[in-house]
Coordinates of C-alpha atoms in Angstrom, one line a residue:
M1 CA -25.9 8.4 -23.1
N2 CA -25.0 11.5 -21.2
T3 CA -21.2 11.4 -21.5
E4 CA -20.8 13.8 -18.6
K5 CA -22.3 11.1 -16.3
M6 CA -20.5 8.2 -18.0
C7 CA -18.3 5.8 -15.9
Y8 CA -15.1 5.3 -17.9
G9 CA -14.8 1.8 -16.4
C10 CA -18.1 0.2 -17.4
F11 CA -19.8 3.0 -19.4
R12 CA -23.0 3.1 -17.4
E13 CA -24.5 6.3 -16.0
K14 CA -23.4 7.4 -12.6
E15 CA -23.0 10.4 -10.4
P16 CA -19.5 11.9 -9.7
G17 CA -17.2 9.7 -7.5
V18 CA -16.7 6.0 -7.3
C19 CA -18.9 4.0 -9.7
P20 CA -21.5 1.9 -7.8
H21 CA -21.6 -0.6 -10.7
C22 CA -18.0 -1.5 -11.2
G23 CA -16.0 0.3 -8.5
Y24 CA -14.0 2.4 -10.9
D25 CA -12.6 5.6 -9.3
E26 CA -12.0 8.3 -11.8
M27 CA -9.9 10.3 -9.3
K28 CA -7.1 7.7 -9.3
G29 CA -5.9 8.7 -12.7
Q30 CA -4.5 6.6 -15.5
P31 CA -1.5 4.3 -15.5
F32 CA 1.0 3.7 -18.3
S33 CA 1.1 7.4 -19.4
A34 CA -2.3 6.7 -20.9
L35 CA -4.8 9.1 -22.4
P36 CA -7.0 11.0 -20.0
P37 CA -10.2 9.0 -19.4
G38 CA -13.1 10.4 -21.5
T39 CA -10.9 11.4 -24.4
I40 CA -13.0 11.4 -27.7
L41 CA -11.2 9.7 -30.6
N42 CA -12.2 10.1 -34.3
G43 CA -15.2 12.0 -33.1
R44 CA -16.9 8.8 -32.1
Y45 CA -15.0 6.6 -29.6
V46 CA -14.6 7.3 -25.9
A47 CA -11.3 6.1 -24.4
G48 CA -11.9 5.0 -20.9
K49 CA -9.9 3.1 -18.2
A50 CA -6.5 1.9 -19.4
L51 CA -6.6 -1.9 -19.0
S52 CA -3.1 -3.0 -19.9
Q53 CA 0.1 -2.0 -21.6
E54 CA 1.8 -4.3 -24.1
A55 CA 5.2 -3.9 -25.7
S56 CA 3.8 -1.7 -28.5
A57 CA 0.3 -0.6 -27.4
I58 CA -1.9 0.6 -24.6
V59 CA -5.3 -1.1 -24.3
Y60 CA -8.3 0.8 -23.2
A61 CA -11.9 0.0 -22.3
G62 CA -13.9 2.1 -24.8
Y63 CA -17.3 3.1 -25.9
D64 CA -18.7 3.6 -29.5
L65 CA -21.1 6.6 -29.3
K66 CA -22.6 5.8 -32.7
L67 CA -23.4 2.1 -32.0
E68 CA -23.8 2.7 -28.3
A69 CA -21.6 -0.4 -27.6
V70 CA -18.7 -1.2 -25.4
V71 CA -15.5 -1.8 -27.4
E72 CA -11.7 -2.2 -26.9
I73 CA -9.4 0.5 -28.1
R74 CA -5.7 -0.2 -28.8
E75 CA -3.3 2.8 -29.1
Y76 CA 0.1 2.3 -30.7
M77 CA 2.5 3.4 -27.9
P78 CA 5.8 1.4 -28.1
Q79 CA 7.6 1.3 -24.8
G80 CA 11.1 2.8 -24.6
I81 CA 11.0 4.7 -27.9
A82 CA 8.0 7.1 -27.5
A83 CA 6.3 9.2 -24.8
R84 CA 3.2 11.3 -24.3
G85 CA 3.6 14.9 -25.2
E86 CA 3.1 17.8 -22.8
D87 CA -0.6 18.2 -23.9
G88 CA -1.3 14.7 -22.5
Y89 CA -2.6 13.4 -25.9
V90 CA 0.0 13.5 -28.7
V91 CA 2.5 10.6 -28.8
E92 CA 6.1 11.6 -29.7
P93 CA 9.0 9.3 -30.6
I94 CA 12.4 10.0 -29.0
E95 CA 14.7 11.6 -31.5
S96 CA 17.1 8.7 -31.8
A97 CA 14.2 6.2 -32.5
A98 CA 12.1 8.3 -34.9
Q99 CA 12.4 5.9 -37.8
E100 CA 11.9 2.8 -35.7
Y101 CA 8.7 4.5 -34.4
R102 CA 7.4 5.3 -37.9
D103 CA 8.1 1.7 -39.1
G104 CA 6.3 0.3 -36.1
L105 CA 3.4 2.6 -36.7
E106 CA 3.0 1.5 -40.3
R107 CA 3.2 -2.2 -39.2
F108 CA 0.6 -1.7 -36.5
Q109 CA -1.9 0.1 -38.9
H110 CA -1.2 -2.5 -41.6
E111 CA -1.9 -5.4 -39.3
M112 CA -5.1 -3.9 -38.0
R113 CA -6.4 -2.9 -41.4
T114 CA -5.6 -6.4 -42.7
A115 CA -7.6 -7.9 -39.8
A116 CA -10.5 -5.5 -40.2
G117 CA -13.8 -7.4 -40.7
G118 CA -12.3 -10.7 -39.8
S119 CA -12.0 -12.5 -36.5
R120 CA -8.5 -12.6 -34.9
T121 CA -7.1 -15.5 -33.0
D122 CA -8.1 -13.9 -29.7
G123 CA -11.8 -13.8 -30.8
M124 CA -11.8 -10.0 -31.4
T125 CA -12.9 -8.3 -34.6
V126 CA -11.2 -5.1 -35.8
Q127 CA -14.0 -2.6 -36.4
D128 CA -12.1 0.6 -37.2
C129 CA -8.5 1.8 -37.6
F130 CA -7.4 5.5 -37.9
R131 CA -4.6 7.9 -37.1
E132 CA -4.8 10.7 -34.5
N133 CA -2.5 12.3 -31.9
G134 CA 0.6 11.4 -33.9
T135 CA -0.2 7.7 -33.6
A136 CA -2.7 5.0 -34.7
Y137 CA -5.8 3.5 -33.0
A138 CA -7.7 0.3 -33.6
V139 CA -11.2 -0.4 -32.3
L140 CA -12.1 -4.0 -31.6
Q141 CA -15.3 -5.9 -30.7
G142 CA -15.7 -9.4 -29.5
T143 CA -17.4 -12.1 -31.6
G144 CA -18.5 -14.1 -28.7
D145 CA -17.8 -17.5 -30.3
S146 CA -14.1 -18.0 -30.6
G147 CA -12.7 -19.3 -27.3
K148 CA -13.3 -16.2 -25.2
T149 CA -16.4 -16.4 -23.0
G150 CA -18.9 -13.7 -24.1
S151 CA -18.7 -10.5 -26.1
I152 CA -16.3 -7.6 -25.6
E153 CA -19.0 -5.8 -23.6
Q154 CA -19.4 -8.9 -21.3
R155 CA -15.6 -9.2 -21.0
V156 CA -15.0 -5.5 -20.2
T157 CA -18.0 -5.1 -17.8
A158 CA -17.9 -8.6 -16.2
G159 CA -14.3 -9.7 -16.6
V160 CA -12.8 -6.3 -15.9
T161 CA -15.1 -4.0 -14.0
E162 CA -16.5 -6.5 -11.6
R163 CA -12.9 -7.3 -10.5
A164 CA -11.3 -3.9 -11.1
A165 CA -11.9 -2.6 -7.6
N166 CA -10.9 -6.0 -6.0
L167 CA -7.7 -6.1 -8.2
S168 CA -6.6 -2.6 -7.1
T169 CA -7.3 -3.5 -3.4
V170 CA -5.6 -6.8 -3.6
Q171 CA -2.5 -5.4 -5.3
D172 CA -2.3 -2.7 -2.7
E173 CA -2.6 -5.2 0.1
K174 CA -0.1 -7.5 -1.5
R175 CA 2.4 -4.6 -1.9
E176 CA 1.8 -3.5 1.7
N177 CA 2.3 -7.1 3.0
G178 CA 5.4 -7.5 0.9
F179 CA 6.8 -4.3 2.2
L180 CA 6.2 -5.2 5.8
K181 CA 7.7 -8.6 5.2
I182 CA 10.8 -7.2 3.7
M183 CA 11.0 -4.7 6.6
K184 CA 11.0 -7.6 9.1
E185 CA 13.6 -9.6 7.3
N186 CA 16.0 -6.8 6.2
A187 CA 18.2 -5.1 8.9
L188 CA 19.3 -2.4 6.5
L189 CA 15.7 -1.3 5.8
R190 CA 14.9 -1.2 9.4
W191 CA 17.9 1.0 10.1
L192 CA 17.1 3.3 7.2
I193 CA 13.4 3.6 7.8
I194 CA 13.0 3.4 11.6
G195 CA 16.5 4.2 12.9
A196 CA 19.0 7.0 13.0
A197 CA 17.5 10.4 13.0
A198 CA 15.7 10.6 9.7
A199 CA 14.7 7.3 8.5
V200 CA 14.2 6.7 4.9
V201 CA 15.3 4.6 2.0
V202 CA 16.2 1.2 0.6
F203 CA 19.1 0.2 -1.4
A204 CA 20.2 2.7 -4.2
V205 CA 23.0 4.6 -5.7
I206 CA 24.2 7.5 -7.8
F207 CA 24.0 11.1 -7.8
P208 CA 25.5 13.6 -5.4
A209 CA 25.2 17.0 -6.4
A210 CA 28.0 19.1 -7.5
G211 CA 30.7 16.5 -6.7
V212 CA 30.7 14.0 -9.6
Y213 CA 28.1 15.1 -12.2
G214 CA 28.5 18.4 -14.0
G215 CA 27.2 20.7 -11.2
K216 CA 23.9 18.9 -11.2
E217 CA 21.8 19.6 -8.1
L218 CA 19.1 17.2 -7.2
S219 CA 16.6 20.0 -6.7
S220 CA 16.9 20.9 -10.3
V221 CA 17.0 17.5 -11.9
P222 CA 14.7 17.6 -15.0
G223 CA 8.5 4.9 -13.7
E224 CA 4.9 -11.9 -2.6
D225 CA 5.9 -13.3 -0.2
T226 CA 8.8 -15.6 -1.2
V227 CA 12.0 -17.1 0.1
P228 CA 15.1 -15.0 -0.8
S229 CA 17.3 -16.8 -3.3
T230 CA 20.8 -17.8 -2.4
T231 CA 23.3 -15.0 -2.7
Q232 CA 25.1 -15.2 -6.1
E233 CA 27.4 -13.1 -8.2
A234 CA 25.2 -10.6 -9.9
S235 CA 25.0 -12.0 -13.4
V236 CA 22.0 -12.8 -15.5
P237 CA 21.5 -16.6 -15.4
S238 CA 21.7 -18.2 -18.9
A239 CA 22.1 -21.9 -18.4
A240 CA 18.8 -23.8 -18.1
P241 CA 18.4 -26.2 -15.1
T242 CA 18.5 -29.9 -15.5
I243 CA 15.0 -31.0 -16.4
T244 CA 14.3 -34.4 -15.0
P245 CA 12.1 -36.9 -16.8
T246 CA 8.8 -37.9 -15.3
P247 CA 9.4 -40.8 -12.9
E248 CA 7.3 -43.9 -13.5
K249 CA 5.5 -43.3 -10.1
T250 CA 4.0 -40.0 -11.4
P251 CA 0.2 -40.6 -11.6
E252 CA -1.0 -41.0 -15.2
P253 CA -4.1 -39.0 -16.3
T254 CA -7.3 -41.2 -16.3
P255 CA -9.7 -41.2 -19.2
S256 CA -12.8 -40.5 -17.0
A257 CA -12.3 -36.8 -16.9
P258 CA -15.2 -34.6 -15.7
E259 CA -17.0 -32.0 -17.9
M260 CA -14.8 -29.0 -18.3
V261 CA -16.1 -25.4 -18.7
K262 CA -13.9 -22.7 -20.3
T263 CA -13.5 -19.9 -17.7
D264 CA -12.4 -16.3 -18.5
L265 CA -9.8 -15.2 -16.0
G266 CA -10.7 -11.5 -16.4
N267 CA -7.8 -9.3 -15.3
L268 CA -5.3 -12.1 -16.0
S269 CA -6.2 -11.8 -19.7
A270 CA -6.3 -15.6 -19.9
S271 CA -8.7 -18.6 -19.8
I272 CA -8.7 -22.1 -18.4
D273 CA -11.0 -25.1 -18.3
I274 CA -12.5 -25.7 -14.9
P275 CA -14.6 -28.8 -14.0
A276 CA -18.4 -28.0 -13.9
G277 CA -19.8 -27.5 -10.5
W278 CA -16.6 -26.3 -8.8
T279 CA -16.7 -23.2 -6.5
E280 CA -14.9 -20.0 -7.4
D281 CA -13.4 -17.9 -4.7
A282 CA -14.8 -14.3 -4.6
E283 CA -11.4 -12.7 -4.0
S284 CA -8.9 -14.6 -6.1
W285 CA -8.7 -16.9 -9.1
T286 CA -9.1 -20.1 -6.9
F287 CA -11.4 -22.9 -7.7
T288 CA -12.3 -25.9 -5.4
N289 CA -14.2 -29.1 -6.1
P290 CA -17.4 -29.8 -4.1
E291 CA -15.6 -32.2 -1.8
G292 CA -12.9 -29.7 -1.0
T293 CA -10.2 -32.2 -1.9
I294 CA -8.8 -30.6 -5.1
S295 CA -8.1 -26.9 -5.8
L296 CA -6.7 -24.9 -8.7
F297 CA -5.3 -21.4 -8.4
M298 CA -3.9 -18.8 -10.9
E299 CA -1.8 -15.7 -10.4
F300 CA 0.3 -13.4 -12.5
Y301 CA 3.6 -12.3 -10.9
D302 CA 5.0 -9.0 -12.1
Y303 CA 8.2 -10.2 -10.7
P304 CA 9.0 -12.9 -8.1
Y305 CA 11.3 -11.7 -5.4
A306 CA 13.7 -14.5 -6.1
A307 CA 14.6 -13.0 -9.6
P308 CA 12.9 -11.0 -12.3
I309 CA 11.3 -12.9 -15.2
Y310 CA 11.7 -11.4 -18.7
S311 CA 11.8 -14.6 -20.8
M312 CA 11.4 -18.4 -20.8
S313 CA 15.1 -18.8 -20.1
D314 CA 14.6 -16.8 -16.9
I315 CA 11.9 -19.2 -15.8
E316 CA 14.2 -22.2 -16.5
A317 CA 17.1 -20.6 -14.7
N318 CA 15.1 -19.8 -11.6
I319 CA 12.7 -22.7 -11.4
D320 CA 14.1 -24.1 -8.2
A321 CA 13.8 -20.8 -6.3
L322 CA 10.3 -20.2 -7.7
V323 CA 9.1 -23.6 -6.6
S324 CA 10.7 -23.3 -3.2
S325 CA 9.2 -19.9 -2.5
N326 CA 5.7 -21.0 -3.5
V327 CA 5.7 -24.2 -1.6
Q328 CA 6.6 -22.3 1.6
A329 CA 4.0 -19.6 0.8
V330 CA 1.3 -22.2 0.5
V331 CA 2.1 -24.7 3.2
G332 CA 4.6 -22.9 5.5
E333 CA 7.0 -25.3 7.4
G334 CA 7.4 -28.7 5.9
S335 CA 9.4 -30.8 3.5
S336 CA 8.8 -31.5 -0.2
T337 CA 9.8 -34.1 -2.6
I338 CA 10.0 -33.2 -6.3
L339 CA 8.6 -36.0 -8.5
A340 CA 9.1 -34.4 -11.9
T341 CA 10.0 -31.2 -13.7
E342 CA 9.1 -30.9 -17.3
R343 CA 8.8 -28.3 -20.1
H344 CA 5.2 -27.4 -20.9
E345 CA 3.8 -26.1 -24.2
A346 CA 0.1 -25.8 -25.0
N347 CA -2.1 -23.3 -26.8
G348 CA 0.9 -21.2 -27.8
T349 CA 2.0 -20.9 -24.1
Q350 CA 5.4 -22.2 -22.9
G351 CA 6.4 -22.9 -19.3
I352 CA 7.9 -25.3 -16.8
R353 CA 5.8 -27.6 -14.7
T354 CA 6.9 -29.3 -11.5
D355 CA 5.0 -32.1 -9.7
L356 CA 5.9 -32.7 -6.0
T357 CA 4.6 -34.0 -2.7
V358 CA 4.6 -31.7 0.3
T359 CA 4.6 -33.1 3.8
T360 CA 3.6 -31.1 6.9
A361 CA 2.7 -31.9 10.5
E362 CA -0.9 -32.3 9.3
G363 CA -0.1 -34.8 6.5
S364 CA 0.9 -34.9 2.9
V365 CA -0.5 -33.1 -0.2
G366 CA 0.2 -33.5 -3.9
M367 CA 1.1 -30.3 -5.7
S368 CA 1.6 -29.2 -9.3
L369 CA 3.1 -25.8 -10.2
L370 CA 3.2 -24.5 -13.7
Y371 CA 5.1 -21.3 -14.4
A372 CA 4.2 -19.9 -17.8
E373 CA 5.2 -17.1 -20.1
G374 CA 2.8 -14.2 -20.6
K375 CA 2.5 -11.4 -23.1
N376 CA 3.5 -8.4 -21.0
G377 CA 7.2 -8.6 -21.8
F378 CA 7.9 -9.4 -18.1
G379 CA 6.6 -11.6 -15.3
C380 CA 5.0 -15.0 -15.4
Y381 CA 1.8 -16.8 -14.7
L382 CA 1.6 -19.4 -11.9
I383 CA -1.1 -22.1 -12.3
G384 CA -1.1 -24.3 -9.3
G385 CA -3.0 -27.4 -8.3
M386 CA -3.3 -29.2 -4.9
Y387 CA -4.8 -32.7 -4.5
P388 CA -4.5 -35.9 -2.5
P389 CA -1.1 -37.5 -3.0
D390 CA -0.9 -40.6 -5.3
D391 CA -4.5 -39.9 -6.5
A392 CA -4.3 -40.4 -10.2
Y393 CA -7.8 -39.2 -10.9
S394 CA -7.3 -35.9 -9.0
Y395 CA -4.0 -35.4 -10.7
S396 CA -5.5 -35.9 -14.1
I397 CA -8.0 -33.1 -13.5
V398 CA -5.2 -30.7 -12.5
R399 CA -3.2 -31.7 -15.6
S400 CA -6.2 -31.3 -17.9
A401 CA -6.8 -27.8 -16.5
M402 CA -3.2 -26.8 -16.9
D403 CA -3.1 -28.1 -20.5
S404 CA -6.1 -25.9 -21.3
F405 CA -4.6 -22.7 -20.0
T406 CA -4.5 -20.0 -22.7
V407 CA -3.0 -16.5 -22.6
N408 CA -5.2 -14.1 -24.6
G409 CA -3.3 -10.8 -24.0
A410 CA -1.2 -8.9 -21.5
A411 CA -2.3 -9.4 -17.9
M412 CA -3.7 -6.2 -16.3
T413 CA -1.1 -4.9 -13.8
D414 CA 0.2 -1.6 -12.4
S415 CA 3.7 -2.5 -13.3
A416 CA 5.4 -1.2 -16.5
L417 CA 8.6 -2.2 -18.3
F418 CA 11.1 0.6 -18.8
T419 CA 13.6 0.3 -21.6
D420 CA 15.3 3.0 -23.7
S421 CA 17.6 2.7 -26.7
R422 CA 20.1 5.1 -25.0
L423 CA 20.5 2.9 -21.9
D424 CA 21.8 -0.6 -21.6
F425 CA 19.5 -1.8 -18.9
K426 CA 15.8 -2.4 -18.2
F427 CA 13.6 -2.6 -15.0
L428 CA 10.0 -2.6 -13.8
Y429 CA 8.3 0.2 -12.0
D430 CA 4.9 0.6 -10.4
T431 CA 2.8 3.2 -12.3
T432 CA 0.8 3.9 -9.1
V433 CA 3.9 4.7 -7.2
V434 CA 5.6 6.6 -10.0
P435 CA 2.6 8.0 -11.9
D436 CA 4.7 10.4 -14.1
G437 CA 6.8 7.6 -15.6
V438 CA 10.6 7.6 -16.3
E439 CA 12.7 10.5 -17.7
V440 CA 16.0 10.0 -19.4
T441 CA 18.6 12.8 -19.1
E442 CA 22.1 13.3 -20.6
M443 CA 24.7 13.7 -17.9
V444 CA 28.4 14.8 -17.9
M445 CA 31.1 13.6 -15.5
N446 CA 32.9 16.5 -13.9
D447 CA 36.4 15.1 -13.8
S448 CA 36.5 13.4 -17.2
G449 CA 33.9 15.3 -19.2
E450 CA 32.4 12.0 -20.3
H451 CA 28.8 12.1 -21.5
F452 CA 26.3 9.4 -20.4
Y453 CA 22.6 8.9 -19.9
A454 CA 20.6 8.2 -16.7
A455 CA 17.0 7.3 -15.8
F456 CA 15.1 9.4 -13.3
L457 CA 11.9 8.6 -11.4
Y458 CA 10.0 11.2 -9.4
P459 CA 7.6 9.3 -7.1
V460 CA 5.9 12.5 -5.8
S461 CA 4.4 14.5 -8.6
G462 CA 5.6 18.0 -8.7
N463 CA 8.4 17.4 -6.1
R464 CA 11.8 17.2 -7.8
N465 CA 13.6 16.8 -4.5
I466 CA 12.3 13.2 -4.1
V467 CA 14.1 11.3 -6.8
V468 CA 15.4 7.8 -7.7
E469 CA 18.2 7.7 -10.3
V470 CA 19.3 4.6 -12.2
E471 CA 22.4 4.2 -14.5
N472 CA 25.3 2.2 -15.7
G473 CA 28.0 3.4 -13.3
S474 CA 31.0 2.7 -15.6
P475 CA 31.8 6.4 -16.0
A476 CA 32.5 6.4 -12.2
G477 CA 34.4 3.1 -11.9
A478 CA 35.0 -0.4 -13.3
T479 CA 33.3 -2.3 -10.4
A480 CA 30.5 -1.7 -8.0
A481 CA 33.1 -1.2 -5.2
E482 CA 34.9 1.5 -7.2
V483 CA 31.7 3.3 -8.0
L484 CA 30.6 3.4 -4.4
E485 CA 34.0 4.7 -3.3
K486 CA 33.8 7.5 -5.8
L487 CA 30.2 8.4 -4.9
S488 CA 30.9 8.3 -1.2
G489 CA 33.9 10.6 -1.6
A490 CA 31.9 13.1 -3.8
F491 CA 29.0 13.1 -1.3
T492 CA 31.1 13.8 1.8
A493 CA 33.0 16.5 0.0
S494 CA 29.7 18.2 -1.1
Y495 CA 28.0 17.8 2.3
P496 CA 30.7 18.0 5.1
S497 CA 28.0 17.9 7.8
H498 CA 26.3 14.5 7.7
T499 CA 25.6 11.3 9.5
V500 CA 26.9 8.0 8.0
G501 CA 24.8 4.8 8.0
E502 CA 26.4 1.4 8.4
P503 CA 27.6 -0.1 5.1
A504 CA 25.6 -3.1 4.1
T505 CA 25.3 -5.9 1.6
N506 CA 21.9 -7.3 0.6
V507 CA 20.4 -9.5 -2.0
A508 CA 17.5 -8.2 -4.1
G509 CA 16.2 -10.0 -7.2
G510 CA 19.0 -12.5 -7.0
V511 CA 21.7 -9.8 -7.2
E512 CA 24.1 -8.7 -4.4
W513 CA 23.9 -4.9 -3.8
Q514 CA 26.4 -3.0 -1.7
T515 CA 24.9 0.0 0.0
R516 CA 26.1 3.3 1.6
S517 CA 23.6 5.7 3.2
Y518 CA 23.9 9.2 4.6
L519 CA 21.7 11.7 6.4
T520 CA 22.2 15.4 5.9
N521 CA 20.3 18.7 6.3
I522 CA 19.6 20.8 3.3
D523 CA 17.9 24.2 3.9
G524 CA 16.3 23.1 7.1
T525 CA 15.1 19.7 5.9
D526 CA 16.6 16.3 6.7
Y527 CA 17.3 14.2 3.7
V528 CA 18.6 10.6 3.3
F529 CA 20.8 9.8 0.4
S530 CA 21.3 6.1 -0.3
F531 CA 23.8 4.7 -2.8
S532 CA 23.8 1.1 -3.9
A533 CA 25.8 -0.7 -6.6
A534 CA 26.0 -4.2 -8.0
D535 CA 28.1 -5.9 -10.7
I536 CA 25.6 -7.4 -13.2
G537 CA 26.9 -9.0 -16.4
G538 CA 30.4 -7.6 -15.8
K539 CA 29.2 -3.9 -15.5
P540 CA 28.5 -1.8 -12.4
Y541 CA 24.9 -0.6 -12.2
V542 CA 23.8 1.9 -9.6
V543 CA 20.6 3.1 -8.1
G544 CA 20.3 6.2 -5.9
I545 CA 17.7 7.8 -3.7
K546 CA 17.2 11.2 -2.2
T547 CA 14.1 11.5 0.0
D548 CA 12.8 13.3 3.1
E549 CA 11.0 11.6 6.0
A550 CA 7.5 12.5 4.8
N551 CA 8.0 10.6 1.5
Q552 CA 10.2 7.7 2.7
Q553 CA 7.8 4.9 2.1
T554 CA 6.9 6.1 -1.4
A555 CA 10.6 6.5 -2.4
T556 CA 11.3 3.1 -0.8
L557 CA 8.7 1.3 -2.9
A558 CA 9.9 3.0 -6.1
A559 CA 13.5 1.9 -5.5
T560 CA 12.6 -1.6 -4.3
D561 CA 11.0 -2.4 -7.7
I562 CA 14.1 -1.3 -9.5
L563 CA 16.5 -3.2 -7.3
Q564 CA 14.5 -6.3 -7.7
T565 CA 14.2 -6.2 -11.5
L566 CA 17.2 -4.3 -13.0
R567 CA 18.9 -6.3 -15.7
P568 CA 21.2 -5.5 -18.7
V569 CA 19.7 -5.5 -22.2

């Protein structure tokens, strides 16, 4: 094959531009700080589109030039302790985690070499394993007979490429719709983005120039529609909710189940058994029976707006808010009665399932919602079913499908988890909004000389004036209120000429954030500075934004993800 005309999404020949076969757009670049598409590895393998990022590896669609076959390539790239070098290829561990990186690299290569020639539990066979670019790579092929539908070529070209363009479009639309919805419901955002003279920014907090941090100027600073949860003290929930036993009136599965067909869920990196003859929606993972009386739907949530999900305990702690938000999203106005809430475990997947009846002006419907852990290190799956109420047969079909749900790998998403051993917090960021990832920089407090670290995100490549900063605010104060007071004083001292926004308190990700915003002119350009702080787990965490009007939406999206997902580690 002519590699110069190769599509790095499906590996068919094409002319420059968007691939007519799979919709892959080579101009959009790679997420996850991944290798440039078209990179040749070991003189034989072409690394193409980055499919997903797991805790310790980036997964690529790949092509074996020798065998002329589509493969899967896994690159050891542990989050939080390593980064891509300046050349765009070499993987370099951070200095403080060099030994941890080397140990993980050895484990990765040992596991892959041990599995070479044999079929893994996910139906993939390790074909090759080698070192290059300071890291290790494994090349895998599908066996086609171990629970996954089809070979690796079928999975990549059918399960990935046929939906790749749709996934990107759907995610963009969901993000836009979510942004507009937040705008409508949040008075602070409306003021910042449409009001007072310069418009711009969401919650956020910490920086000001020369006032607080060692003379650091920002210009020279070196990654769903739901119902908001009840305002609470910003602490990470730990106690699990009361799990009620299944009432006797819950319909019991019937033995006369239909023929079930294992279905690959493509970009969700999962599979589920669906009754034969059901119709699949072209735009989403929704399936409906021929009569139109039963439906099943699957989603992966990077983070629900009610609260971020990092573990099974987070699902348990937030199950009521998750159910409430999804019920309203599906049926709008109406009432619901919970019949049962139970723990679920099947095929190595854990979750919480809730059965309920929803009543609207049009009538009643039975609903089952299963929230399940994934393999991304964040987020959760939603497997939902709707059926006639009190219909035991329909309910049994939904339960059977839920019991078959299997997670095969990390769901494909634009979100990435940021963690770093030098920082005591984590958050999610959108790699399409922050393509250059997250930088960690050592800082110094002016008044005390105390050293600390902060995370910096630059949503606009090449523009260091548009920045989001995240840190533990303890060097500036013991509480969120003290931190805001110190930051506000430092800002007003540094920029005497400014316009002050109304102080506000808002809830994001189940956490109450206090916000102060300012508008000032720097060298002829209007900038909005926004400082937000919240007490989480007994410590004050802060997020800050500096942005001009032209980049307000991009900066807003970058900050929103952080405010919704920041948690201590």
